[in-house]
Backbone as a printed PyTorch tensor [residue, N CA C, xyz], in Angstrom:
tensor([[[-15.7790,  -7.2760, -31.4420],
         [-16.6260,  -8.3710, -31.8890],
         [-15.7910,  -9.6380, -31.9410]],

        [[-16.5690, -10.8710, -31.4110],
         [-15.6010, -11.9390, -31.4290],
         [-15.9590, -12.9320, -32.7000]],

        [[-15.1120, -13.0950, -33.4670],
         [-15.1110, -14.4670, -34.2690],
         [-14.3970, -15.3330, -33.7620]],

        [[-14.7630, -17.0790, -34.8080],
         [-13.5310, -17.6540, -34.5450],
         [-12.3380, -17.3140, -34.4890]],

        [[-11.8390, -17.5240, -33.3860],
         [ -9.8710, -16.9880, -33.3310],
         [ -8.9690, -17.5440, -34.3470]],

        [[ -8.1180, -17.0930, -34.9920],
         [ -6.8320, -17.7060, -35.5040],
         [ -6.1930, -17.9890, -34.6560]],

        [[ -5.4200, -19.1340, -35.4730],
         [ -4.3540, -19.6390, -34.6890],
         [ -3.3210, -18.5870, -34.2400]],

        [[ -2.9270, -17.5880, -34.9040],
         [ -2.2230, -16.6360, -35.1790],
         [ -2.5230, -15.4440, -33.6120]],

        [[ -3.5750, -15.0680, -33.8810],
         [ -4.3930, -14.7390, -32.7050],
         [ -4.3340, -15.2450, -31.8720]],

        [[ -4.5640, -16.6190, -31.0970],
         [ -4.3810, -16.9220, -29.8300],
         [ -3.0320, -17.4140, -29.7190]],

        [[ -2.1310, -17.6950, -30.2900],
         [ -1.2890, -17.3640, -30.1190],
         [ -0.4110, -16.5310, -29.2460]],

        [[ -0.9200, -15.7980, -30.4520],
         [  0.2310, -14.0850, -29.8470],
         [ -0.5640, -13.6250, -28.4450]],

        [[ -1.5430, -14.4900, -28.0760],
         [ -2.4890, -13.7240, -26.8430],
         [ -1.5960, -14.7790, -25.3830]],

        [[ -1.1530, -15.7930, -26.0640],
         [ -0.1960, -16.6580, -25.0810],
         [  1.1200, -16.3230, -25.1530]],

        [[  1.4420, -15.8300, -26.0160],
         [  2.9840, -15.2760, -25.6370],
         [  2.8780, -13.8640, -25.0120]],

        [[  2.0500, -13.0920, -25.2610],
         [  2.0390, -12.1740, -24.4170],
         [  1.6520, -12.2040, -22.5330]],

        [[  0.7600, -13.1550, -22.6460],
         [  0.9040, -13.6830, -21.3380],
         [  2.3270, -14.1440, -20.5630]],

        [[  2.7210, -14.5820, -21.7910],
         [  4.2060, -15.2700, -21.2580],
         [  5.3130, -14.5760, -20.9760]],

        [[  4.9850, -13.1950, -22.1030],
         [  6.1360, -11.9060, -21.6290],
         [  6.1000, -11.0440, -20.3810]],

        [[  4.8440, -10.7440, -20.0210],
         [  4.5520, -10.2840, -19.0100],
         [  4.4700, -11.3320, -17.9470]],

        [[  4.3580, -12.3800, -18.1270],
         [  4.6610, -13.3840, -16.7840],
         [  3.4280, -13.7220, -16.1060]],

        [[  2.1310, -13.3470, -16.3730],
         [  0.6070, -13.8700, -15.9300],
         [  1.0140, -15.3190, -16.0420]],

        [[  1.8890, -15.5890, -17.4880],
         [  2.4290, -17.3360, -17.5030],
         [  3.5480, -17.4160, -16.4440]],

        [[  3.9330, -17.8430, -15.6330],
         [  3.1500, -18.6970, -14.6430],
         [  2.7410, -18.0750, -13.2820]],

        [[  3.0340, -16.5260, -13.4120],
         [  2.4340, -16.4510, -11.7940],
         [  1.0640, -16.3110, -11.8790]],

        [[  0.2660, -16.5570, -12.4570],
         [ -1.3360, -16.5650, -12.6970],
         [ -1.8810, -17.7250, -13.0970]],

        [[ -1.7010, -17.9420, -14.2780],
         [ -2.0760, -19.3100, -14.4560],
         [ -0.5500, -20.1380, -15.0680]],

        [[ -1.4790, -21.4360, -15.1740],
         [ -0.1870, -22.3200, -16.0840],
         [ -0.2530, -22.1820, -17.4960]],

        [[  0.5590, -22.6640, -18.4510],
         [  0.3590, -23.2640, -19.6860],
         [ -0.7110, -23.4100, -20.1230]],

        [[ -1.3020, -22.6040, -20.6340],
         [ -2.5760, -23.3840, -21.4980],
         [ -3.1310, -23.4180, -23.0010]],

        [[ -4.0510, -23.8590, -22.7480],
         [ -4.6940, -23.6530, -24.9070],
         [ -5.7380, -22.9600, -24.8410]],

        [[ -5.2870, -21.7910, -25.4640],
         [ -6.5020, -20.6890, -25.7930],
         [ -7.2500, -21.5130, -27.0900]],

        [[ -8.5010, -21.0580, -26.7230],
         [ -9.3000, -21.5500, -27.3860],
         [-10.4920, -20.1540, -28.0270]],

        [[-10.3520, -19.1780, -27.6590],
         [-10.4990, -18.1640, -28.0510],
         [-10.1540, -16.8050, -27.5570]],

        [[-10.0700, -16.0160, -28.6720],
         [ -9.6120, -14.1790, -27.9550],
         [-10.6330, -14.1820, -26.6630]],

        [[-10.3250, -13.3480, -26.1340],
         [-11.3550, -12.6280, -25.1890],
         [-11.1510, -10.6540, -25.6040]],

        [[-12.1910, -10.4320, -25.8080],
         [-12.1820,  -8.7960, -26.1320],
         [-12.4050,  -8.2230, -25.2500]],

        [[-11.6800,  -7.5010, -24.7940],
         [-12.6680,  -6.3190, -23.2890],
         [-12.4490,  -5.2140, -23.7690]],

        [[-13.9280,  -4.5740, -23.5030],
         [-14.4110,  -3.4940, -24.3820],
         [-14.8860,  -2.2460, -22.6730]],

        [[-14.1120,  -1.0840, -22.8710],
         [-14.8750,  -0.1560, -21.5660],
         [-15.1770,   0.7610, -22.5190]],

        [[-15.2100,   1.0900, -23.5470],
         [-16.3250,   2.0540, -24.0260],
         [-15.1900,   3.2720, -24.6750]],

        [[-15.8920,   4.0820, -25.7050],
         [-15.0940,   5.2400, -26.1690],
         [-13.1840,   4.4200, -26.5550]],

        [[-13.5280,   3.5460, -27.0230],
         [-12.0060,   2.8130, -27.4970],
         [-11.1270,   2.6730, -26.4950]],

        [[-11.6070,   2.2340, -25.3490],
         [-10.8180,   1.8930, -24.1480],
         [-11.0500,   0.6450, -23.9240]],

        [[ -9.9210,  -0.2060, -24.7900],
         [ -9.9150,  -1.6960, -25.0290],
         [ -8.7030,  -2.3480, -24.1930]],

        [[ -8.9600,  -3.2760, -23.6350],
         [ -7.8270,  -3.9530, -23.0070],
         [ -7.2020,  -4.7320, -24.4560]],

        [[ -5.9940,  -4.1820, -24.2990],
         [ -5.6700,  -5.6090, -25.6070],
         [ -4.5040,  -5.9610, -25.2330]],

        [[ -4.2110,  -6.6490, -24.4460],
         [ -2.3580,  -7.7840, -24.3490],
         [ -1.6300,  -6.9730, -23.6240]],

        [[ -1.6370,  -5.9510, -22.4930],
         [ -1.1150,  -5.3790, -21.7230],
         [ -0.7200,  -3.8660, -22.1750]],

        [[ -2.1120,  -3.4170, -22.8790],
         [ -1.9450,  -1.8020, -23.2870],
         [ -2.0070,  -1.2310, -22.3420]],

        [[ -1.8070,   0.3740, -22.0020],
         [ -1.9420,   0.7420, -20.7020],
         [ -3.4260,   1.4690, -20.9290]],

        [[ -4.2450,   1.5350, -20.1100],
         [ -5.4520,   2.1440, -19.6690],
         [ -5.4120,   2.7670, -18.6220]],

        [[ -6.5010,   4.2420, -18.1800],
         [ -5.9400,   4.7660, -17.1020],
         [ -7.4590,   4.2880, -16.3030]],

        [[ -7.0810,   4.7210, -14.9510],
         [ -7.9810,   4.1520, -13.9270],
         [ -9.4420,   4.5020, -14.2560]],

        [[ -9.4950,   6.0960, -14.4500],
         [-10.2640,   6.6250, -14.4400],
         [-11.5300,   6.0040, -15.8870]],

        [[-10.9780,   5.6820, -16.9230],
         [-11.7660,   4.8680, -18.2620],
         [-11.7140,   3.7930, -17.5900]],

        [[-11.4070,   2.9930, -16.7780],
         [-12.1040,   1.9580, -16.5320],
         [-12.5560,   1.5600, -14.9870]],

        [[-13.3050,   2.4260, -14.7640],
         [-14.2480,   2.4600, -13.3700],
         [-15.7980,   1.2270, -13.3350]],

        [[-15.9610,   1.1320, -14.1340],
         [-17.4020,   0.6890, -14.5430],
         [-16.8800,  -0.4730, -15.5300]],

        [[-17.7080,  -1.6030, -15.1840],
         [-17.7160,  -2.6660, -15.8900],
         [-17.5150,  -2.8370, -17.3690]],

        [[-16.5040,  -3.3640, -17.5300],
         [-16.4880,  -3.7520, -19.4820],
         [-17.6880,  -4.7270, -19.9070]],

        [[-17.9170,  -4.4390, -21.8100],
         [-18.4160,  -5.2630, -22.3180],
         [-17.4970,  -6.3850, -22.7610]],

        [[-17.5170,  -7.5250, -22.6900],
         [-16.7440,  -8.9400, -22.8240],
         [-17.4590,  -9.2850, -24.1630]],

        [[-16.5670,  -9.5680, -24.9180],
         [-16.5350, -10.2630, -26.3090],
         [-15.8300, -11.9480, -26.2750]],

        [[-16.1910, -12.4200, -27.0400],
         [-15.5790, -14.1570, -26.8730],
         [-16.6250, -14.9980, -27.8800]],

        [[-15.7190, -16.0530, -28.5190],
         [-16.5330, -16.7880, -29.4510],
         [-16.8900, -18.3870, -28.3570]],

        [[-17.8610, -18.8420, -28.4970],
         [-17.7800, -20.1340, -27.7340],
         [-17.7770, -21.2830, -29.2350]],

        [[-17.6990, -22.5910, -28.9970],
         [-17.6260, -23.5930, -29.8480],
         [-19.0620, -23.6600, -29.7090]],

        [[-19.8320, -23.9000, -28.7120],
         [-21.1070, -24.6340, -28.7240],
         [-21.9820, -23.6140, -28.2180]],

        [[-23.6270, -23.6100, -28.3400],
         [-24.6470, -22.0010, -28.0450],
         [-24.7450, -22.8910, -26.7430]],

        [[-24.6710, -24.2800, -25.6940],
         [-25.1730, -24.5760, -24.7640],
         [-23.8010, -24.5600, -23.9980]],

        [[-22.8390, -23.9180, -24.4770],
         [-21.8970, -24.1690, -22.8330],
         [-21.9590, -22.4910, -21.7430]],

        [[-21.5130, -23.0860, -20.7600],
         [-21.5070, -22.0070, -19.8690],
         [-20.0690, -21.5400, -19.0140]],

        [[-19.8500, -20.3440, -18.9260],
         [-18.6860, -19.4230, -18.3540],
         [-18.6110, -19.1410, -17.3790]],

        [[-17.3170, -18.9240, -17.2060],
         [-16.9520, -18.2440, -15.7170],
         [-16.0810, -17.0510, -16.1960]],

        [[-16.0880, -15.5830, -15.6730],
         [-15.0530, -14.9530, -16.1250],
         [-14.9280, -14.3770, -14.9050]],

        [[-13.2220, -13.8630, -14.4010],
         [-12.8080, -13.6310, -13.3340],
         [-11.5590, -12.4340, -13.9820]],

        [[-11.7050, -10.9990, -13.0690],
         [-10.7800, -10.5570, -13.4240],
         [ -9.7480, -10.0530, -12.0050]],

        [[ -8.5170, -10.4410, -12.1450],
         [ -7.4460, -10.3000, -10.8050],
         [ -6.4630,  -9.4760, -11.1730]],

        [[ -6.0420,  -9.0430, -10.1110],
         [ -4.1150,  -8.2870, -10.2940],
         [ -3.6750,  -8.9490,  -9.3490]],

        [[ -2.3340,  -9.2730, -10.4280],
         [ -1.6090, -10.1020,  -9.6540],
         [ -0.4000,  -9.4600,  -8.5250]],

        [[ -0.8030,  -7.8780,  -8.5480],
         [  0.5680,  -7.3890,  -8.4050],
         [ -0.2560,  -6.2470,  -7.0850]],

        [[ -0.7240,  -6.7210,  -6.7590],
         [ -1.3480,  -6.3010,  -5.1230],
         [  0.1680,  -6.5620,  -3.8560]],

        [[  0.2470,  -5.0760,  -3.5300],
         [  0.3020,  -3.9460,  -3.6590],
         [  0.9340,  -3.5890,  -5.0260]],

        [[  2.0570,  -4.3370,  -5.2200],
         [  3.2620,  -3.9160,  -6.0690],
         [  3.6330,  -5.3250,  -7.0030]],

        [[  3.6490,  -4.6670,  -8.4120],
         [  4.5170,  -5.9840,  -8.7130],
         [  5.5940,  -6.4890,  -8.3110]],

        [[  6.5360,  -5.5550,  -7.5300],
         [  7.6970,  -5.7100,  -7.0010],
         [  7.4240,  -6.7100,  -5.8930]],

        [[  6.4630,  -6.2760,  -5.0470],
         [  6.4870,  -7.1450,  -3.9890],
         [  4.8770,  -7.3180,  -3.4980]],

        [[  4.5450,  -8.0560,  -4.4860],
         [  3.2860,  -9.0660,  -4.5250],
         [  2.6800,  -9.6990,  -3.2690]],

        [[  2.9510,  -9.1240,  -1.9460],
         [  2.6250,  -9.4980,  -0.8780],
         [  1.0940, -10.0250,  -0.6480]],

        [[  0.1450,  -9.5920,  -1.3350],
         [ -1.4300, -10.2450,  -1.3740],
         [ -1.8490, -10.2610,  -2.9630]],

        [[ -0.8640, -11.1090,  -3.7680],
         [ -0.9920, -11.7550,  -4.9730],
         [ -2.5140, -12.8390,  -4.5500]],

        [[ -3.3360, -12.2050,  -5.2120],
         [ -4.2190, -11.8630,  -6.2540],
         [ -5.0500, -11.0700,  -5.7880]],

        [[ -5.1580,  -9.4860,  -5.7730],
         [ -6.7970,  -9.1310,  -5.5760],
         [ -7.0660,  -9.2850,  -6.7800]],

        [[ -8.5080,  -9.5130,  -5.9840],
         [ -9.9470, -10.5630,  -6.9990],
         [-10.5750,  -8.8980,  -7.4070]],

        [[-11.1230,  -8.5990,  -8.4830],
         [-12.0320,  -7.3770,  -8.8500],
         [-13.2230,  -8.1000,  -9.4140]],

        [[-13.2900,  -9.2520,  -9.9770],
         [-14.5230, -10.0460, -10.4540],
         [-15.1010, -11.3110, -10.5080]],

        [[-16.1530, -11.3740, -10.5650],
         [-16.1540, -12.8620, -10.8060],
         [-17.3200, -13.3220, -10.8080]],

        [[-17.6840, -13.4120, -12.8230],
         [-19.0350, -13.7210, -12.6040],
         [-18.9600, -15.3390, -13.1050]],

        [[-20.4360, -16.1860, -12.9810],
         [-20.4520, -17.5230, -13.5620],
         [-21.6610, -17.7740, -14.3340]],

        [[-21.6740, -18.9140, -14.9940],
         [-22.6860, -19.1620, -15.2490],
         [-23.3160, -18.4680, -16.8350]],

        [[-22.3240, -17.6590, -17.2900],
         [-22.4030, -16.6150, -18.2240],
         [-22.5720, -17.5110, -19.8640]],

        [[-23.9060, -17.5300, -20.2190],
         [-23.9920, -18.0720, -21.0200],
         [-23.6410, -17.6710, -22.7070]],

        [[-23.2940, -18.5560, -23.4840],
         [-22.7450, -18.9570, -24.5930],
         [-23.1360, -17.2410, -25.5450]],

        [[-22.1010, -16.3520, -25.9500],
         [-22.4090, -15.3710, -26.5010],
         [-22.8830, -16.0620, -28.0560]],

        [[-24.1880, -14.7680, -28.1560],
         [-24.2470, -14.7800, -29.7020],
         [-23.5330, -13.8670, -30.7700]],

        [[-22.9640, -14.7170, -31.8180],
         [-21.6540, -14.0820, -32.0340],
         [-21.5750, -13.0710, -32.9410]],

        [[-20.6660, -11.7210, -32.5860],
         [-20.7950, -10.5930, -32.7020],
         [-21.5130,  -9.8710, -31.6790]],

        [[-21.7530, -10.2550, -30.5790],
         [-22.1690,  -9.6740, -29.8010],
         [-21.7670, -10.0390, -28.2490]],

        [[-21.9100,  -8.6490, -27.6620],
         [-20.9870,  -9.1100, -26.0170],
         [-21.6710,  -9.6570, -25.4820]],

        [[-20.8980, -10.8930, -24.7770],
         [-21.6350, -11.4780, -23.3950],
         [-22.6920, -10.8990, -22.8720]],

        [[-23.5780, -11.6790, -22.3280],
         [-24.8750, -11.1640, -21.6870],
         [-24.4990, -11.4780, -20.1290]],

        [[-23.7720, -11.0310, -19.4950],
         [-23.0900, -11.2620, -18.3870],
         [-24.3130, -11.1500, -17.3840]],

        [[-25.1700, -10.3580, -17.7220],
         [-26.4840, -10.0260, -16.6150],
         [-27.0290, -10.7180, -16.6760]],

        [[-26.8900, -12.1510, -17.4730],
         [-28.0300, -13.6350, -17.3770],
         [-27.2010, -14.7490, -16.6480]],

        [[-25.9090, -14.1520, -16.1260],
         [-24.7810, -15.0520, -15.2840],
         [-25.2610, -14.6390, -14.0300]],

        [[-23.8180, -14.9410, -13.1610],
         [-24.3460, -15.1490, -11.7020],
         [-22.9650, -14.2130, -11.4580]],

        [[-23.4340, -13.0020, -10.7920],
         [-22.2820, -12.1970,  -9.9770],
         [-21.6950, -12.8580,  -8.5600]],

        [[-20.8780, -13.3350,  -8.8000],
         [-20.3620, -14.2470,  -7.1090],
         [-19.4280, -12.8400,  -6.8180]],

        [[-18.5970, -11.9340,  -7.2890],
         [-17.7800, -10.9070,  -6.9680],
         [-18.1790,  -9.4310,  -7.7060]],

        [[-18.8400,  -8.4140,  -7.0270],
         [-19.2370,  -7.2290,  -7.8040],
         [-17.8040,  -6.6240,  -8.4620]],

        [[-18.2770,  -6.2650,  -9.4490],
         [-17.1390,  -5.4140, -10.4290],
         [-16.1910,  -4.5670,  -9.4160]],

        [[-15.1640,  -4.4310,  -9.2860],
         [-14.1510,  -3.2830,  -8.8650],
         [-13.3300,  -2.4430,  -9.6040]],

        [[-13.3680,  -1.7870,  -9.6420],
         [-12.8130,  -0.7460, -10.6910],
         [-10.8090,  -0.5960,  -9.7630]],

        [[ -9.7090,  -0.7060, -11.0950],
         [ -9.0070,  -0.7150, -10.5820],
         [ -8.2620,   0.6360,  -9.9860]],

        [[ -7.2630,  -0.1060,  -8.7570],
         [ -7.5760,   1.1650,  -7.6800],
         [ -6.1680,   1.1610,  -7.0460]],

        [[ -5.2890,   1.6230,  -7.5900],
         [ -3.8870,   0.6780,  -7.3940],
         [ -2.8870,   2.2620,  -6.6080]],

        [[ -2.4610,   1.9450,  -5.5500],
         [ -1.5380,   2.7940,  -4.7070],
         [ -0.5130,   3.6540,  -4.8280]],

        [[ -0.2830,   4.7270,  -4.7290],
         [  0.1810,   5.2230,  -4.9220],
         [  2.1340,   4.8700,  -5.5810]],

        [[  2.7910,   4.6620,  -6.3860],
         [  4.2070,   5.0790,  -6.1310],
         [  4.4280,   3.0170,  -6.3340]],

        [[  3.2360,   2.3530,  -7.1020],
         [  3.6070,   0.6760,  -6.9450],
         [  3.8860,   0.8170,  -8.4740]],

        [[  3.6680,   1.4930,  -9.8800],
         [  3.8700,   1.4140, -10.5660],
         [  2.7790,   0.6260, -11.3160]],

        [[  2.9000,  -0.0050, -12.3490],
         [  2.0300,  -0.5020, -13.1720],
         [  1.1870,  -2.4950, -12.6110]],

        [[ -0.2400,  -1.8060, -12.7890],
         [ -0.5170,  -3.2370, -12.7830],
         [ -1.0870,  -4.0590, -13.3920]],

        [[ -1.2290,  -5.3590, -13.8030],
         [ -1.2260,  -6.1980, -14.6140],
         [ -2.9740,  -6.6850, -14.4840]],

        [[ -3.8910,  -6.0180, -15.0420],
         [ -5.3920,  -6.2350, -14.8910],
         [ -5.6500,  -7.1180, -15.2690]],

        [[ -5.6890,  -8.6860, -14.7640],
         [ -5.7670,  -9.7550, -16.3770],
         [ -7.3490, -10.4980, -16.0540]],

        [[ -7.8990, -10.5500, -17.1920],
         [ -9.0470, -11.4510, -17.1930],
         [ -8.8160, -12.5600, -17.7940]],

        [[ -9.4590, -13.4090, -17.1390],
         [ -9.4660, -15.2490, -17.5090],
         [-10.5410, -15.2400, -17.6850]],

        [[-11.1610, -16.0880, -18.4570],
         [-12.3650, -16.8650, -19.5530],
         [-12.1940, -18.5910, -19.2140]],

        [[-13.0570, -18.9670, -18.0480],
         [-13.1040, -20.8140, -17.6940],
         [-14.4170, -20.9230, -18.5500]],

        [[-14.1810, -22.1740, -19.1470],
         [-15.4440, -22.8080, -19.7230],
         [-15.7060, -23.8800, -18.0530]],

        [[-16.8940, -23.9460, -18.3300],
         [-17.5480, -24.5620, -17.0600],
         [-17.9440, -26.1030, -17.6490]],

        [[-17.9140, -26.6660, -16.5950],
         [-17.9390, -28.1550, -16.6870],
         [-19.4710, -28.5270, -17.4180]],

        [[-19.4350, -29.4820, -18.4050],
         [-21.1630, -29.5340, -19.1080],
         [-21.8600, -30.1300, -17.8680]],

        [[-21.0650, -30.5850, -17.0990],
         [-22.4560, -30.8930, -15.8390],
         [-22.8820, -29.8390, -14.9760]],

        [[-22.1700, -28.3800, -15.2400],
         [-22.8230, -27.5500, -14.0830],
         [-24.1190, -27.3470, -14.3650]],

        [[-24.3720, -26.8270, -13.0210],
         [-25.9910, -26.7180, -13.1030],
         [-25.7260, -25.3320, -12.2210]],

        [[-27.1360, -24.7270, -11.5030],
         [-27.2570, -23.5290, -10.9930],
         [-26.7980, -23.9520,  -9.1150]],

        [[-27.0700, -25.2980,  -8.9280],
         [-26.6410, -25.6900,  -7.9040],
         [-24.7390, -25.6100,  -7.7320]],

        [[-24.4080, -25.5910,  -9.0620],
         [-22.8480, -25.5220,  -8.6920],
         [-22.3860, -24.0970,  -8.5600]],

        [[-23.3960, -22.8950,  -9.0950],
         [-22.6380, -21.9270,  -8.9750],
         [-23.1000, -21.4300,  -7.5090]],

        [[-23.4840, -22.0210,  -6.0960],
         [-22.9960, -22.0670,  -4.8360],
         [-22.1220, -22.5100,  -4.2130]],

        [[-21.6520, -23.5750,  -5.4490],
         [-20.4120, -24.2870,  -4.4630],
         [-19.3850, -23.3280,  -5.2380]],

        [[-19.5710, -22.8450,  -6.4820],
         [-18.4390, -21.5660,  -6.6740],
         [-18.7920, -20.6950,  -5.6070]],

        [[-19.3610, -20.1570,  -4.8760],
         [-19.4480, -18.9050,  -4.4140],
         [-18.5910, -19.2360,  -3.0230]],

        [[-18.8990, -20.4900,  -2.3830],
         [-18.9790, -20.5210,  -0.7010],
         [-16.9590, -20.5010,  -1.1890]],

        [[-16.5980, -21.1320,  -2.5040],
         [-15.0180, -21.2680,  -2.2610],
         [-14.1590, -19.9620,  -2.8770]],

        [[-15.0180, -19.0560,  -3.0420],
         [-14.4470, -17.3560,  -3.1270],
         [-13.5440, -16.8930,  -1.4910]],

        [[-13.0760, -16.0090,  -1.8320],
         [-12.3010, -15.8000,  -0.2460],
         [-13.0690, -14.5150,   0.1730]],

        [[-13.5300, -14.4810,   1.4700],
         [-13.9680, -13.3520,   1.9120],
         [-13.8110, -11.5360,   1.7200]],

        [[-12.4110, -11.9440,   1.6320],
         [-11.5260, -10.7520,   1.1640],
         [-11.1680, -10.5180,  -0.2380]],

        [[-10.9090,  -9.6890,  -0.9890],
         [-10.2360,  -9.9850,  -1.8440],
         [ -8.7950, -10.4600,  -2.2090]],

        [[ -7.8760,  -9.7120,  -1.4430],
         [ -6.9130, -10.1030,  -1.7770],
         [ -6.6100, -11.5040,  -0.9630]],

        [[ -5.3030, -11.9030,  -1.3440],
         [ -4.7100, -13.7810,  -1.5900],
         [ -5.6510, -14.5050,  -2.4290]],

        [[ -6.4500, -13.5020,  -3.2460],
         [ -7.3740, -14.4130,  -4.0580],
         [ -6.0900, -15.3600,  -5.1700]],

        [[ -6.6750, -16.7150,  -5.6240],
         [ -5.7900, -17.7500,  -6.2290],
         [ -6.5950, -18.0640,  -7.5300]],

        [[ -6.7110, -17.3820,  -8.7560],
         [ -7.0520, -17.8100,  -9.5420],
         [ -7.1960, -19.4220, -10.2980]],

        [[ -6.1270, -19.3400, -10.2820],
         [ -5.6670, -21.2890, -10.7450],
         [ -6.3060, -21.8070,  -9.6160]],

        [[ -6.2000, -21.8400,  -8.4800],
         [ -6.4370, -22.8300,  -7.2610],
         [ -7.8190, -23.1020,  -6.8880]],

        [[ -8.9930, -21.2470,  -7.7140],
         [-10.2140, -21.7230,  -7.6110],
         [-10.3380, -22.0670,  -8.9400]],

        [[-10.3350, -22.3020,  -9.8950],
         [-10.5830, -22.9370, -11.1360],
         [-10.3950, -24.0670, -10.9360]],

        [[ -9.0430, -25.1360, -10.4460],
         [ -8.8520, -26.0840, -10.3330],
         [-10.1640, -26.8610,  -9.2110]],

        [[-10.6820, -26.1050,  -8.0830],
         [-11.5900, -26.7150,  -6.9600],
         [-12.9500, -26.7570,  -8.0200]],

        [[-12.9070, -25.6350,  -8.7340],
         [-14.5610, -25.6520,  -9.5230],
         [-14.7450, -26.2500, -10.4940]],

        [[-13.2620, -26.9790, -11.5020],
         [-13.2450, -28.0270, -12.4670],
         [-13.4530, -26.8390, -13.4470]],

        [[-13.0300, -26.0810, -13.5770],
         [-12.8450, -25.0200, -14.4560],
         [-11.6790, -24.9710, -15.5900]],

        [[-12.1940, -24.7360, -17.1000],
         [-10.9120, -24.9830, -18.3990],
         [-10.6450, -23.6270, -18.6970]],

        [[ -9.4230, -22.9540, -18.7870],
         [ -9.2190, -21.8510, -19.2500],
         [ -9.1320, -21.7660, -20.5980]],

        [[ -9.9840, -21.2760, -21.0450],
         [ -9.6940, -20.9550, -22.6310],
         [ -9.9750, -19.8140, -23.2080]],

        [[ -9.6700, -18.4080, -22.3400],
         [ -9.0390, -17.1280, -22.9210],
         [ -8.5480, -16.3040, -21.7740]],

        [[ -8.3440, -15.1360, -22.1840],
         [ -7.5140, -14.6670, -21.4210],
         [ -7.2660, -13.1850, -22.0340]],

        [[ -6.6950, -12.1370, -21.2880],
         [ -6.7390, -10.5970, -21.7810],
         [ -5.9540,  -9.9000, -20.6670]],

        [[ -5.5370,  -9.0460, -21.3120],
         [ -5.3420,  -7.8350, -19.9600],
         [ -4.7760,  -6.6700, -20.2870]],

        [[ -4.5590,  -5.6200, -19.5070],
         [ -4.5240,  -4.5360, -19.3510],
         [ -4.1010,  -3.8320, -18.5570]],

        [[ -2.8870,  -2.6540, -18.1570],
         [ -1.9030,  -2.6190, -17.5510],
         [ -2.7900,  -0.7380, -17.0470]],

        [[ -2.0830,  -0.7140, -15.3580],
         [ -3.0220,   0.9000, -15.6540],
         [ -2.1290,   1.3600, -14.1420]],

        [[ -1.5110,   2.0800, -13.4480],
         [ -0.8460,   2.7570, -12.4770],
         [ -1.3530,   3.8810, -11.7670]],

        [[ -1.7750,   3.9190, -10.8340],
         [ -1.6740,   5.0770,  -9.7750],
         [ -1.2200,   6.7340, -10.8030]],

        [[ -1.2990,   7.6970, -11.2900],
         [ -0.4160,   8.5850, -12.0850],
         [ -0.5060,   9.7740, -11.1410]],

        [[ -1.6280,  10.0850, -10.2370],
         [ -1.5920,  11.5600,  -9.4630],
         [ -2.9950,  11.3830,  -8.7130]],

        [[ -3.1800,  12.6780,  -7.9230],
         [ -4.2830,  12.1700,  -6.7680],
         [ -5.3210,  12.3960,  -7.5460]],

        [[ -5.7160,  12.8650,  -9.1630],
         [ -6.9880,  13.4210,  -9.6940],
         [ -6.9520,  11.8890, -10.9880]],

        [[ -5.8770,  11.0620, -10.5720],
         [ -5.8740,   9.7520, -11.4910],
         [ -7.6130,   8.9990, -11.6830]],

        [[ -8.0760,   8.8330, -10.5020],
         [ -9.3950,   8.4710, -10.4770],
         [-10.7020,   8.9560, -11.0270]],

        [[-10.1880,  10.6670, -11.4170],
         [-11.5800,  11.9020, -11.6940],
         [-11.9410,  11.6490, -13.2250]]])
C-alpha cells in the first residue's frame, strides 16, 4: 500500500539505486518523489534489489505509488539493464514494459494500470543461462500536465521495435517525462526447471 513517502524512504530507495549502479547506467540523479511498491502476489515483492525467482514473477505485478495530485498521469516502464550479462551489457536495455497514461492511484490501492495505455506487453523475466543475476528495475515518469491521449502515440511510434538497446532515460527525455520513483528486483537463470 502506498502512502506519502518519507524522506527516509525515498531516500534509502536512491541510494540503493546508487549501490547497485541503475544510478547512472539507467537513469541519472534524481528526486524521488515517491516509493513505488511492486507487488507479484503470495509476498513476492520487489523491494531495492531482493532476489525473486523467475518463475513468481511470470505475470504482471500489482504497482503501488502515492501521486501528489488525483489529475496527473503515468508512465511506468520496466527494463534490465544487464541484457545478456551484467558483465557484458552488450544490448543494455531490454524493455519488458511499458505502460502510459496510467492514471493517478487511489490511495491504498494499486494502480489501475488497465485504464492506461499498454505501448509494451508485460514480459516476464527470462534471463540466460550462466549471466548471473539481473537487475529488474522499474521507473515511475510523471507525464507532462499537457499530455493528452494524442501524446500517448507519439510515445508509442518512439518505442524501439525490438526490445533490446531499449534507452530508458533517452525515451523519457524525447516524451518530456519526470522520474519520480523507482524499484527493483534482482532474479538469475538457477536450472532448466527455473521457469516451472
Amino acid at each position: 500500500m502506498a502512502v506519502p513517502p518519507s524522506t527516509k524512504s525515498l531516500t534509502s530507495a536512491v541510494a540503493a539505486l546508487r549501490k547497485e549502479e541503475i544510478i547512472p547506467e539507467v537513469v541519472s540523479e534524481f528526486e524521488a518523489r515517491t516509493t513505488l511498491a511492486i507487488n507479484y502476489g503470495n509476498y513476492n515483492n520487489a523491494f531495492l534489489g531482493n532476489r525473486l525467482t523467475i518463475a513468481n514473477t511470470q505475470d504482471a505485478p500489482q504497482v503501488y505509488f502515492y501521486s501528489d495530485s488525483p489529475t496527473n498521469k503515468y508512465t511506468l516502464i520496466m527494463t534490465d539493464p544487464d541484457a545478456p550479462s551484467r558483465k557484458f551489457p552488450k544490448l543494455r536495455e531490454y524493455c519488458h514494459w511499458v505502460v502510459s497514461n496510467i492514471p493517478a492511484p487511489t490511495p491504498g490501492q494499486p494502480a489501475e494500470l488497465a485504464k492506461g495505455v499498454v505501448l509494451l506487453p508485460y514480459m516476464g523475466p527470462a534471463p540466460p543461462p550462466e549471466t548471473d543475476l539481473h537487475r529488474y528495475t522499474f521507473l515511475l515518469y510523471k507525464q507532462p500536465a499537457t499530455a493528452t491521449a494524442a501524446n500517448t502515440e507519439t510515445l508509442y511510434t518512439r518505442l524501439p521495435e525490438k526490445r533490446h538497446r531499449f534507452k530508458a532515460r533517452d525515451f523519457a527525455a524525447r516524451a518530456g517525462l519526470e522520474l519520480v520513483g523507482a524499484n527493483f528486483f534482482q532474479a538469475e537463470h538457477t536450472s532448466p526447471t527455473s521457469r516451472l
